[in-house]
Amino acid sequence: MHTVVLGASGTTAAEVLAVARHDARVQLSEEAESALAAARAVIDALAAGTDPVYGVSTGFGALATRPIGPHLRARLQRNIVRSHAAGIGPRVEREVVRALMFLRLKTLCSGRTGVRPEVAHALADLLNAGITPVVHEHGSLGCSGDLAPLSHCALALMGEGDAEGPDGTVRPAADLLAAHGLHPVELREKEGLALLNGTDGMLGMLLMALADLDRLYTSADITAALSLEALLGSARVLAPELHAIRPHPGQGAAAANMLAVLRGSGLTGHHQDEAPRVQDAYSVRCAPQVAGAGRDTLAHARLVAERELAAAVDNPVVLPDGRVESNGNFHGAPVGYVLDFLAIAVADLASIAERRTDRLLDRNRSHGLPAFLAEDPGVDSGLMIAQYTQAALVAELKRLAVPASADSIPSSAMQEDHVSLGWSAARKLRTAVDHLTRVLAVEAYAATRALELRAGMVPAEASRAVIAAARAAGIEGPGPDRFLAPDLAAADAFVRGGALVRAAESVTGPLA
């Protein structure tokens, strides 16, 4: 477990993943401490003055016109946290909540929010103690940011609500704080608002999706190559000179990956009869174009994420010249859009993988393979229903590809009359990434079986390495019908854990 040191200028995707998924510790730099103290001095000066300042001496949202006297301001900050902690439904995953907290801490450390240093330290202490507030699935409209999810986290800082301890047990937050020698925070001017006014949840989920999709797009190139090989397809369509004349970077990378996997294959370009096959079906021939477009979408989403990682999202913000200004930077549109773009790309990648699987199982289109890759078709059903499972996942992925960010619903008495729904886009993308993993697992299962059924033909060395690794992972090869669910679960784990990619790369070297 290493330590991530937060400064005042943002963080990196790798640091977010280290804290969210690997429990890295968090520490504030001297730069962050100075930025926090300087911004707090500005807020303290405004709190002592007579001019109304949003979030300091006024109410919130549609109630911003009411001035709040000094004797009510601590209560105001407590109340905004309590009232906004209004989530409902199943709990959100631990890694998402940790990313949410860390990204909010990143913005606090920017010196643009005006919280006291002790508030930032309290949030870091919560992360370092492994205390994870209970956050619920539903409640965020993505504007002003992820209000309800962040409020549940702020509630735990106050010693209220429930949280999960490092042992996985959910207990009252006050008990967990006491057990770790921590004390509830008494919020002051601006601090309740600063703890819950950001796009941190949707950004955290975007970063984790990007990391997972990096692996899955490489996996998809490998499964596409295995299917092309099992179908006796032509590798000539993967030639670099063909992709150079349509120079999309992702397309070129996908084609290069497939070509590397197929190097030395004894199956590509063969035919079951004397009639040459001039062209393969689109799902085989156009695999690099579809996967490549998705890869380029990933690149755009990563650019947006990097900008957000350098951002300080709050309202109002303390500017470098000491002004405190209201703004609209909390709106989740930039993140919501790319979350939806990725869901579309994921659905299409899964769709083309399912079409290749179906082709492997159809004796009229598989160029000599037995129907459904069964040992005794008719007596055995082979992988017929595995493809049903894959098709059901693809059908749901198409529904999940409907953009959340194209919708909006007004709230807060029409003060917040346009919202991003970026949290909803992020939640459905997480489901989509899971489903894509399973779809690719079914293709890998079918393609490895099909390759083993090509008696007397020698697959590429990388393909043989994948087959051997799959069998070592408990994924059964050809044979009579058996209980398929355990094989599919093993194939899911094989893809999800990266073993598929590692097996291919043991021969090819690093793939893109």
Short mmCIF file of C-alpha atoms in Angstrom, two decimals:
data_model
loop_
_atom_site.label_atom_id
_atom_site.label_comp_id
_atom_site.label_asym_id
_atom_site.label_seq_id
_atom_site.Cartn_x
_atom_site.Cartn_y
_atom_site.Cartn_z
CA MET A 1 0.00 0.00 0.00
CA HIS A 2 1.59 3.25 -1.08
CA THR A 3 0.71 6.83 -0.24
CA VAL A 4 -0.85 9.35 -2.61
CA VAL A 5 0.19 12.92 -1.84
CA LEU A 6 -2.41 15.49 -2.87
CA GLY A 7 -1.29 18.94 -3.95
CA ALA A 8 -3.32 21.96 -5.02
CA SER A 9 -3.27 21.28 -8.77
CA GLY A 10 -5.29 18.10 -9.13
CA THR A 11 -4.54 14.40 -9.29
CA THR A 12 -4.14 11.58 -11.82
CA ALA A 13 -6.29 8.67 -12.90
CA ALA A 14 -3.72 6.24 -11.51
CA GLU A 15 -3.91 7.91 -8.11
CA VAL A 16 -7.70 7.74 -8.08
CA LEU A 17 -7.58 4.03 -8.89
CA ALA A 18 -4.91 3.43 -6.25
CA VAL A 19 -7.11 4.95 -3.54
CA ALA A 20 -10.43 3.59 -4.80
CA ARG A 21 -9.42 0.03 -5.65
CA HIS A 22 -6.22 -0.62 -3.76
CA ASP A 23 -6.69 1.33 -0.50
CA ALA A 24 -3.68 3.59 -0.99
CA ARG A 25 -3.25 6.06 1.85
CA VAL A 26 -3.79 9.78 1.31
CA GLN A 27 -1.63 12.63 2.53
CA LEU A 28 -1.89 16.41 2.01
CA SER A 29 1.14 18.25 0.69
CA GLU A 30 2.45 21.53 2.12
CA GLU A 31 1.16 23.21 -1.03
CA ALA A 32 -2.34 21.92 -0.33
CA GLU A 33 -2.15 23.00 3.32
CA SER A 34 -1.18 26.52 2.27
CA ALA A 35 -3.92 26.71 -0.37
CA LEU A 36 -6.53 25.57 2.15
CA ALA A 37 -5.45 28.11 4.75
CA ALA A 38 -5.34 31.01 2.28
CA ALA A 39 -8.81 30.29 0.90
CA ARG A 40 -10.25 29.89 4.39
CA ALA A 41 -8.95 33.30 5.37
CA VAL A 42 -10.98 34.79 2.51
CA ILE A 43 -14.16 33.01 3.68
CA ASP A 44 -13.60 34.08 7.30
CA ALA A 45 -13.28 37.70 6.19
CA LEU A 46 -16.50 37.49 4.19
CA ALA A 47 -18.30 35.81 7.09
CA ALA A 48 -17.34 38.73 9.33
CA GLY A 49 -18.70 41.27 6.80
CA THR A 50 -22.23 42.42 6.09
CA ASP A 51 -22.57 41.66 2.38
CA PRO A 52 -24.59 38.52 1.52
CA VAL A 53 -22.42 35.76 0.02
CA TYR A 54 -23.98 32.59 -1.35
CA GLY A 55 -23.17 29.58 0.79
CA VAL A 56 -21.54 31.73 3.47
CA SER A 57 -24.33 33.97 4.71
CA THR A 58 -27.34 32.91 2.59
CA GLY A 59 -29.54 29.90 2.08
CA PHE A 60 -29.06 27.47 -0.80
CA GLY A 61 -30.58 26.84 -4.22
CA ALA A 62 -34.03 28.38 -4.50
CA LEU A 63 -33.63 29.63 -0.89
CA ALA A 64 -30.51 31.67 -1.68
CA THR A 65 -32.34 34.96 -1.17
CA ARG A 66 -32.61 34.51 2.58
CA PRO A 67 -29.76 36.06 4.61
CA ILE A 68 -28.46 33.83 7.42
CA GLY A 69 -27.15 35.43 10.62
CA PRO A 70 -23.92 34.28 12.30
CA HIS A 71 -25.75 32.39 15.05
CA LEU A 72 -27.48 30.13 12.48
CA ARG A 73 -24.60 29.43 10.08
CA ALA A 74 -23.26 26.27 11.70
CA ARG A 75 -26.79 24.93 11.79
CA LEU A 76 -27.22 25.87 8.13
CA GLN A 77 -24.17 23.83 7.13
CA ARG A 78 -25.29 20.81 9.16
CA ASN A 79 -28.76 21.06 7.74
CA ILE A 80 -27.70 21.12 4.12
CA VAL A 81 -25.80 17.88 4.64
CA ARG A 82 -28.64 16.19 6.51
CA SER A 83 -31.36 17.28 4.12
CA HIS A 84 -29.36 16.45 1.00
CA ALA A 85 -28.41 12.97 2.24
CA ALA A 86 -31.63 11.71 0.67
CA GLY A 87 -30.44 8.75 -1.39
CA ILE A 88 -32.51 5.61 -1.71
CA GLY A 89 -32.11 2.11 -3.06
CA PRO A 90 -29.20 -0.37 -3.07
CA ARG A 91 -25.77 0.58 -1.80
CA VAL A 92 -23.19 1.88 -4.24
CA GLU A 93 -19.96 -0.13 -4.53
CA ARG A 94 -17.15 0.58 -2.08
CA GLU A 95 -14.68 1.54 -4.83
CA VAL A 96 -17.10 4.13 -6.19
CA VAL A 97 -17.57 5.74 -2.78
CA ARG A 98 -13.82 5.85 -2.16
CA ALA A 99 -13.26 7.48 -5.55
CA LEU A 100 -16.03 9.95 -4.77
CA MET A 101 -14.45 10.94 -1.45
CA PHE A 102 -10.93 11.17 -2.84
CA LEU A 103 -12.00 13.36 -5.76
CA ARG A 104 -13.90 15.67 -3.42
CA LEU A 105 -10.77 15.89 -1.28
CA LYS A 106 -8.81 16.74 -4.43
CA THR A 107 -11.04 19.75 -5.01
CA LEU A 108 -10.88 20.83 -1.35
CA CYS A 109 -7.08 20.80 -1.59
CA SER A 110 -7.18 23.13 -4.59
CA GLY A 111 -7.85 26.07 -2.28
CA ARG A 112 -10.89 27.06 -4.31
CA THR A 113 -13.59 25.90 -1.87
CA GLY A 114 -12.72 27.77 1.30
CA VAL A 115 -12.97 24.92 3.80
CA ARG A 116 -10.67 24.79 6.80
CA PRO A 117 -7.65 22.46 6.61
CA GLU A 118 -9.12 20.30 9.37
CA VAL A 119 -12.11 19.43 7.15
CA ALA A 120 -9.77 18.16 4.42
CA HIS A 121 -7.77 16.21 6.99
CA ALA A 122 -10.95 14.64 8.35
CA LEU A 123 -11.88 13.40 4.87
CA ALA A 124 -8.36 11.99 4.37
CA ASP A 125 -8.59 10.29 7.78
CA LEU A 126 -11.86 8.64 6.76
CA LEU A 127 -10.21 7.20 3.64
CA ASN A 128 -7.10 6.09 5.50
CA ALA A 129 -9.17 4.35 8.19
CA GLY A 130 -11.03 2.38 5.52
CA ILE A 131 -14.37 3.82 6.59
CA THR A 132 -16.79 3.93 3.64
CA PRO A 133 -20.07 5.84 4.07
CA VAL A 134 -23.23 4.13 2.89
CA VAL A 135 -24.21 5.80 -0.39
CA HIS A 136 -27.36 4.81 -2.27
CA GLU A 137 -27.96 4.13 -5.95
CA HIS A 138 -30.58 6.81 -6.54
CA GLY A 139 -30.58 10.49 -5.65
CA SER A 140 -28.20 12.35 -7.95
CA LEU A 141 -29.36 14.42 -10.93
CA GLY A 142 -25.78 15.35 -11.80
CA CYS A 143 -26.42 19.02 -11.03
CA SER A 144 -25.32 20.65 -8.81
CA GLY A 145 -23.01 17.70 -9.18
CA ASP A 146 -23.63 14.52 -7.22
CA LEU A 147 -25.40 16.16 -4.28
CA ALA A 148 -27.03 13.20 -2.55
CA PRO A 149 -24.07 10.78 -2.81
CA LEU A 150 -21.61 13.41 -1.58
CA SER A 151 -23.99 14.38 1.23
CA HIS A 152 -24.00 10.83 2.56
CA CYS A 153 -20.20 11.04 2.71
CA ALA A 154 -20.29 14.41 4.45
CA LEU A 155 -22.83 13.00 6.91
CA ALA A 156 -20.30 10.41 8.03
CA LEU A 157 -17.74 13.18 8.61
CA MET A 158 -20.27 14.72 10.99
CA GLY A 159 -20.58 11.39 12.84
CA GLU A 160 -24.05 10.70 11.49
CA GLY A 161 -25.59 8.06 9.24
CA ASP A 162 -24.13 4.62 8.53
CA ALA A 163 -20.80 3.51 7.13
CA GLU A 164 -18.92 0.33 6.37
CA GLY A 165 -15.81 -0.39 8.40
CA PRO A 166 -12.64 -1.96 7.02
CA ASP A 167 -13.97 -5.36 8.08
CA GLY A 168 -16.99 -4.93 5.80
CA THR A 169 -19.51 -4.48 8.62
CA VAL A 170 -21.99 -1.60 8.40
CA ARG A 171 -22.27 0.34 11.66
CA PRO A 172 -23.27 3.84 12.77
CA ALA A 173 -20.64 6.28 11.52
CA ALA A 174 -20.19 7.72 15.02
CA ASP A 175 -19.16 4.29 16.33
CA LEU A 176 -16.67 3.76 13.50
CA LEU A 177 -15.11 7.19 14.01
CA ALA A 178 -14.70 6.53 17.72
CA ALA A 179 -13.23 3.07 17.09
CA HIS A 180 -10.51 4.68 14.94
CA GLY A 181 -9.80 7.59 17.26
CA LEU A 182 -11.49 10.09 14.95
CA HIS A 183 -13.86 12.91 15.90
CA PRO A 184 -16.92 14.28 14.12
CA VAL A 185 -16.40 17.56 12.27
CA GLU A 186 -18.37 20.66 13.31
CA LEU A 187 -18.97 22.42 10.00
CA ARG A 188 -18.67 26.18 9.62
CA GLU A 189 -19.50 28.70 6.88
CA LYS A 190 -19.36 27.33 3.34
CA GLU A 191 -18.11 23.88 4.42
CA GLY A 192 -21.29 21.83 4.12
CA LEU A 193 -21.87 23.22 0.65
CA ALA A 194 -18.25 22.59 -0.40
CA LEU A 195 -18.45 18.93 0.65
CA LEU A 196 -21.38 18.09 -1.58
CA ASN A 197 -21.17 20.34 -4.65
CA GLY A 198 -19.18 18.40 -7.27
CA THR A 199 -19.17 15.89 -10.12
CA ASP A 200 -16.92 13.49 -8.21
CA GLY A 201 -19.11 10.39 -8.37
CA MET A 202 -19.59 10.44 -12.11
CA LEU A 203 -15.91 11.26 -12.67
CA GLY A 204 -14.77 8.42 -10.41
CA MET A 205 -16.95 5.94 -12.28
CA LEU A 206 -15.68 7.28 -15.62
CA LEU A 207 -12.08 6.71 -14.56
CA MET A 208 -12.77 3.16 -13.45
CA ALA A 209 -14.68 2.42 -16.66
CA LEU A 210 -11.76 3.72 -18.71
CA ALA A 211 -9.36 1.41 -16.87
CA ASP A 212 -11.64 -1.58 -17.37
CA LEU A 213 -12.32 -0.79 -21.02
CA ASP A 214 -8.62 -0.52 -21.78
CA ARG A 215 -8.39 -4.20 -20.90
CA LEU A 216 -11.66 -5.14 -22.59
CA TYR A 217 -10.82 -3.52 -25.93
CA THR A 218 -7.59 -5.50 -26.03
CA SER A 219 -9.58 -8.60 -25.05
CA ALA A 220 -12.03 -7.91 -27.87
CA ASP A 221 -9.20 -7.76 -30.42
CA ILE A 222 -7.99 -11.14 -29.17
CA THR A 223 -11.42 -12.80 -29.30
CA ALA A 224 -12.04 -11.34 -32.75
CA ALA A 225 -8.75 -12.80 -33.94
CA LEU A 226 -9.62 -16.21 -32.48
CA SER A 227 -13.01 -16.15 -34.20
CA LEU A 228 -11.50 -15.07 -37.54
CA GLU A 229 -9.05 -17.93 -37.29
CA ALA A 230 -11.70 -20.49 -36.30
CA LEU A 231 -13.82 -19.37 -39.28
CA LEU A 232 -10.85 -19.81 -41.64
CA GLY A 233 -11.05 -16.10 -42.38
CA SER A 234 -8.54 -13.96 -44.18
CA ALA A 235 -5.94 -12.04 -42.21
CA ARG A 236 -5.08 -9.99 -45.30
CA VAL A 237 -7.69 -7.39 -44.25
CA LEU A 238 -5.49 -6.61 -41.25
CA ALA A 239 -2.52 -5.44 -43.32
CA PRO A 240 -1.13 -2.13 -42.01
CA GLU A 241 -1.22 -0.50 -45.45
CA LEU A 242 -5.00 -0.95 -45.61
CA HIS A 243 -5.50 0.83 -42.31
CA ALA A 244 -2.99 3.55 -43.12
CA ILE A 245 -5.28 4.87 -45.85
CA ARG A 246 -8.05 5.42 -43.29
CA PRO A 247 -5.86 6.70 -40.49
CA HIS A 248 -8.01 6.41 -37.39
CA PRO A 249 -5.56 5.56 -34.58
CA GLY A 250 -7.87 3.11 -32.82
CA GLN A 251 -8.55 1.18 -36.01
CA GLY A 252 -4.86 0.80 -36.71
CA ALA A 253 -4.19 -0.38 -33.16
CA ALA A 254 -7.00 -2.96 -33.27
CA ALA A 255 -5.83 -4.35 -36.61
CA ALA A 256 -2.25 -4.56 -35.36
CA ASN A 257 -3.40 -6.45 -32.25
CA MET A 258 -5.34 -8.97 -34.31
CA LEU A 259 -2.47 -9.44 -36.74
CA ALA A 260 -0.06 -10.06 -33.86
CA VAL A 261 -2.34 -12.73 -32.39
CA LEU A 262 -2.75 -14.46 -35.77
CA ARG A 263 0.93 -14.49 -36.68
CA GLY A 264 1.92 -17.98 -37.87
CA SER A 265 -1.62 -19.32 -38.05
CA GLY A 266 -2.21 -22.46 -40.10
CA LEU A 267 -5.92 -21.74 -40.43
CA THR A 268 -6.33 -18.27 -41.91
CA GLY A 269 -7.11 -18.17 -45.61
CA HIS A 270 -8.09 -21.84 -45.87
CA HIS A 271 -11.37 -22.98 -47.40
CA GLN A 272 -13.55 -26.03 -46.92
CA ASP A 273 -13.94 -26.57 -50.67
CA GLU A 274 -12.37 -25.47 -53.90
CA ALA A 275 -14.35 -22.24 -54.23
CA PRO A 276 -12.24 -19.37 -52.87
CA ARG A 277 -13.87 -17.05 -50.36
CA VAL A 278 -13.32 -13.54 -51.67
CA GLN A 279 -14.51 -11.71 -48.55
CA ASP A 280 -15.43 -12.52 -44.99
CA ALA A 281 -18.63 -11.30 -43.35
CA TYR A 282 -18.65 -7.82 -41.87
CA SER A 283 -18.49 -9.02 -38.27
CA VAL A 284 -15.13 -10.60 -39.11
CA ARG A 285 -13.76 -8.25 -41.75
CA CYS A 286 -14.79 -5.00 -40.04
CA ALA A 287 -13.74 -5.95 -36.52
CA PRO A 288 -10.88 -3.39 -36.45
CA GLN A 289 -13.12 -0.60 -37.70
CA VAL A 290 -15.73 -1.13 -34.98
CA ALA A 291 -13.28 -1.76 -32.17
CA GLY A 292 -11.13 1.10 -33.44
CA ALA A 293 -13.99 3.60 -33.30
CA GLY A 294 -14.56 2.54 -29.72
CA ARG A 295 -10.88 2.96 -28.92
CA ASP A 296 -10.97 6.50 -30.29
CA THR A 297 -14.05 7.20 -28.16
CA LEU A 298 -12.04 6.03 -25.17
CA ALA A 299 -9.28 8.47 -26.09
CA HIS A 300 -11.75 11.36 -26.17
CA ALA A 301 -13.27 10.32 -22.85
CA ARG A 302 -9.81 10.14 -21.31
CA LEU A 303 -9.09 13.70 -22.45
CA VAL A 304 -12.28 14.91 -20.74
CA ALA A 305 -11.38 12.98 -17.59
CA GLU A 306 -7.90 14.50 -17.49
CA ARG A 307 -9.38 17.99 -17.69
CA GLU A 308 -11.77 17.17 -14.87
CA LEU A 309 -8.93 15.79 -12.75
CA ALA A 310 -7.24 19.19 -13.01
CA ALA A 311 -10.47 21.04 -12.21
CA ALA A 312 -11.82 22.54 -8.98
CA VAL A 313 -15.58 22.04 -9.04
CA ASP A 314 -17.59 23.98 -6.45
CA ASN A 315 -20.05 26.85 -6.16
CA PRO A 316 -19.16 29.49 -5.18
CA VAL A 317 -15.39 29.32 -5.65
CA VAL A 318 -12.54 31.34 -4.19
CA LEU A 319 -10.55 32.78 -7.11
CA PRO A 320 -6.79 33.46 -6.96
CA ASP A 321 -7.41 37.21 -6.59
CA GLY A 322 -9.58 36.62 -3.52
CA ARG A 323 -12.97 37.09 -5.16
CA VAL A 324 -15.69 34.60 -4.29
CA GLU A 325 -17.90 34.01 -7.32
CA SER A 326 -20.91 31.87 -8.14
CA ASN A 327 -20.56 29.77 -11.29
CA GLY A 328 -21.96 26.78 -13.17
CA ASN A 329 -18.89 24.55 -13.20
CA PHE A 330 -20.70 21.89 -11.18
CA HIS A 331 -22.82 20.97 -14.20
CA GLY A 332 -22.07 17.39 -15.23
CA ALA A 333 -22.59 17.71 -19.00
CA PRO A 334 -18.92 17.24 -20.03
CA VAL A 335 -18.65 14.01 -18.04
CA GLY A 336 -22.19 12.84 -18.75
CA TYR A 337 -21.74 13.06 -22.50
CA VAL A 338 -18.64 10.86 -22.61
CA LEU A 339 -20.17 8.34 -20.23
CA ASP A 340 -23.01 7.98 -22.72
CA PHE A 341 -20.64 7.90 -25.71
CA LEU A 342 -18.83 4.98 -24.07
CA ALA A 343 -22.08 3.10 -23.43
CA ILE A 344 -22.86 3.33 -27.16
CA ALA A 345 -19.40 2.07 -28.13
CA VAL A 346 -19.62 -0.76 -25.60
CA ALA A 347 -23.00 -1.88 -26.96
CA ASP A 348 -21.69 -1.95 -30.52
CA LEU A 349 -18.53 -3.85 -29.59
CA ALA A 350 -20.65 -6.46 -27.81
CA SER A 351 -23.02 -6.63 -30.77
CA ILE A 352 -20.32 -7.45 -33.30
CA ALA A 353 -18.79 -10.03 -30.93
CA GLU A 354 -22.18 -11.76 -30.60
CA ARG A 355 -22.53 -11.89 -34.40
CA ARG A 356 -19.17 -13.66 -34.67
CA THR A 357 -20.19 -16.15 -32.01
CA ASP A 358 -23.45 -16.91 -33.82
CA ARG A 359 -21.48 -17.46 -37.03
CA LEU A 360 -19.24 -19.98 -35.24
CA LEU A 361 -22.32 -21.96 -34.17
CA ASP A 362 -24.19 -21.92 -37.49
CA ARG A 363 -23.14 -24.89 -39.65
CA ASN A 364 -24.29 -23.01 -42.76
CA ARG A 365 -21.85 -20.15 -42.13
CA SER A 366 -19.03 -21.65 -40.06
CA HIS A 367 -17.17 -23.28 -42.96
CA GLY A 368 -17.15 -26.83 -41.75
CA LEU A 369 -17.66 -26.65 -37.99
CA PRO A 370 -20.31 -28.87 -36.40
CA ALA A 371 -23.68 -27.26 -35.63
CA PHE A 372 -23.49 -25.30 -32.35
CA LEU A 373 -19.98 -26.76 -31.87
CA ALA A 374 -21.74 -29.82 -30.45
CA GLU A 375 -20.11 -33.25 -30.25
CA ASP A 376 -23.19 -35.02 -31.64
CA PRO A 377 -25.56 -32.34 -32.99
CA GLY A 378 -29.15 -33.26 -32.31
CA VAL A 379 -28.29 -35.37 -29.30
CA ASP A 380 -26.08 -32.56 -28.01
CA SER A 381 -27.08 -28.88 -28.13
CA GLY A 382 -23.51 -27.66 -27.73
CA LEU A 383 -23.26 -23.91 -27.19
CA MET A 384 -26.72 -23.09 -28.56
CA ILE A 385 -27.97 -21.56 -25.32
CA ALA A 386 -24.65 -19.91 -24.49
CA GLN A 387 -25.35 -17.75 -27.53
CA TYR A 388 -28.85 -17.03 -26.17
CA THR A 389 -27.22 -15.76 -23.00
CA GLN A 390 -24.88 -13.61 -25.03
CA ALA A 391 -27.78 -12.28 -27.13
CA ALA A 392 -29.75 -11.37 -24.00
CA LEU A 393 -26.78 -9.38 -22.72
CA VAL A 394 -26.43 -7.57 -26.05
CA ALA A 395 -30.13 -6.73 -26.06
CA GLU A 396 -29.78 -5.13 -22.63
CA LEU A 397 -26.65 -3.29 -23.72
CA LYS A 398 -28.65 -1.67 -26.51
CA ARG A 399 -31.12 -0.41 -23.91
CA LEU A 400 -28.27 0.84 -21.75
CA ALA A 401 -26.89 2.75 -24.74
CA VAL A 402 -29.86 5.13 -24.67
CA PRO A 403 -28.20 8.36 -23.45
CA ALA A 404 -29.05 9.66 -20.00
CA SER A 405 -27.48 13.03 -20.79
CA ALA A 406 -30.07 13.76 -23.48
CA ASP A 407 -32.66 13.91 -20.70
CA SER A 408 -33.23 16.53 -18.02
CA ILE A 409 -35.77 17.08 -15.26
CA PRO A 410 -36.15 20.39 -13.36
CA SER A 411 -35.69 20.59 -9.61
CA SER A 412 -35.35 23.07 -6.71
CA ALA A 413 -38.40 25.12 -7.62
CA MET A 414 -37.02 25.63 -11.17
CA GLN A 415 -33.73 27.09 -9.90
CA GLU A 416 -32.00 23.95 -11.13
CA ASP A 417 -34.03 23.74 -14.31
CA HIS A 418 -31.51 21.83 -16.43
CA VAL A 419 -29.55 18.88 -15.08
CA SER A 420 -26.99 16.52 -16.59
CA LEU A 421 -28.09 13.13 -15.23
CA GLY A 422 -24.40 12.25 -15.41
CA TRP A 423 -24.64 10.00 -12.34
CA SER A 424 -27.29 7.94 -14.16
CA ALA A 425 -25.04 7.75 -17.22
CA ALA A 426 -22.21 6.50 -15.02
CA ARG A 427 -24.32 3.90 -13.26
CA LYS A 428 -25.56 2.38 -16.50
CA LEU A 429 -22.05 2.40 -17.97
CA ARG A 430 -20.83 0.29 -15.04
CA THR A 431 -23.52 -2.27 -15.89
CA ALA A 432 -22.59 -2.06 -19.57
CA VAL A 433 -18.91 -2.76 -18.83
CA ASP A 434 -19.90 -5.84 -16.82
CA HIS A 435 -22.11 -7.09 -19.65
CA LEU A 436 -19.39 -6.53 -22.27
CA THR A 437 -17.03 -8.63 -20.17
CA ARG A 438 -19.52 -11.50 -20.23
CA VAL A 439 -20.21 -11.16 -23.95
CA LEU A 440 -16.49 -11.38 -24.73
CA ALA A 441 -16.20 -14.34 -22.36
CA VAL A 442 -18.79 -16.25 -24.40
CA GLU A 443 -16.99 -15.42 -27.65
CA ALA A 444 -13.68 -16.57 -26.17
CA TYR A 445 -15.34 -19.79 -24.98
CA ALA A 446 -16.85 -20.50 -28.39
CA ALA A 447 -13.77 -19.55 -30.41
CA THR A 448 -11.34 -21.65 -28.37
CA ARG A 449 -13.66 -24.67 -28.69
CA ALA A 450 -14.01 -24.08 -32.44
CA LEU A 451 -10.25 -23.92 -32.89
CA GLU A 452 -9.83 -27.25 -31.12
CA LEU A 453 -12.45 -28.77 -33.44
CA ARG A 454 -10.35 -27.86 -36.50
CA ALA A 455 -8.60 -31.23 -36.51
CA GLY A 456 -5.33 -31.38 -38.39
CA MET A 457 -4.92 -27.59 -38.54
CA VAL A 458 -2.50 -25.67 -36.34
CA PRO A 459 -3.66 -22.39 -34.81
CA ALA A 460 -1.33 -19.46 -34.26
CA GLU A 461 1.06 -19.72 -31.33
CA ALA A 462 -0.78 -16.96 -29.44
CA SER A 463 -4.09 -18.76 -30.00
CA ARG A 464 -2.61 -21.97 -28.62
CA ALA A 465 -1.40 -20.05 -25.57
CA VAL A 466 -4.91 -18.69 -25.00
CA ILE A 467 -6.45 -22.15 -25.34
CA ALA A 468 -3.97 -23.64 -22.88
CA ALA A 469 -4.57 -20.84 -20.37
CA ALA A 470 -8.35 -21.21 -20.74
CA ARG A 471 -8.19 -24.92 -20.05
CA ALA A 472 -5.91 -24.33 -17.05
CA ALA A 473 -8.49 -21.83 -15.78
CA GLY A 474 -11.18 -24.52 -15.72
CA ILE A 475 -12.87 -23.68 -19.03
CA GLU A 476 -13.67 -27.06 -20.59
CA GLY A 477 -12.93 -27.89 -24.21
CA PRO A 478 -15.04 -29.80 -26.75
CA GLY A 479 -17.11 -32.77 -25.61
CA PRO A 480 -20.63 -33.94 -24.91
CA ASP A 481 -23.17 -31.62 -23.33
CA ARG A 482 -22.56 -30.66 -19.71
CA PHE A 483 -23.69 -28.06 -17.18
CA LEU A 484 -22.57 -24.89 -19.00
CA ALA A 485 -22.95 -22.20 -16.32
CA PRO A 486 -19.68 -23.11 -14.51
CA ASP A 487 -17.78 -22.94 -17.80
CA LEU A 488 -19.29 -19.53 -18.58
CA ALA A 489 -18.44 -18.28 -15.08
CA ALA A 490 -14.86 -19.46 -15.54
CA ALA A 491 -14.69 -17.73 -18.93
CA ASP A 492 -16.04 -14.53 -17.34
CA ALA A 493 -13.30 -14.65 -14.70
CA PHE A 494 -10.72 -15.42 -17.41
CA VAL A 495 -11.57 -12.22 -19.28
CA ARG A 496 -12.38 -10.03 -16.26
CA GLY A 497 -9.14 -10.79 -14.44
CA GLY A 498 -6.94 -10.17 -17.50
CA ALA A 499 -5.80 -13.78 -17.96
CA LEU A 500 -6.95 -13.77 -21.58
CA VAL A 501 -4.77 -10.77 -22.40
CA ARG A 502 -1.80 -12.12 -20.43
CA ALA A 503 -1.96 -15.44 -22.29
CA ALA A 504 -1.91 -13.78 -25.71
CA GLU A 505 0.79 -11.32 -24.68
CA SER A 506 3.00 -14.17 -23.47
CA VAL A 507 3.53 -14.80 -27.18
CA THR A 508 2.88 -11.46 -28.89
CA GLY A 509 4.45 -9.14 -26.35
CA PRO A 510 2.49 -6.08 -25.21
CA LEU A 511 -0.68 -5.39 -27.17
CA ALA A 512 -2.26 -1.96 -27.53
#
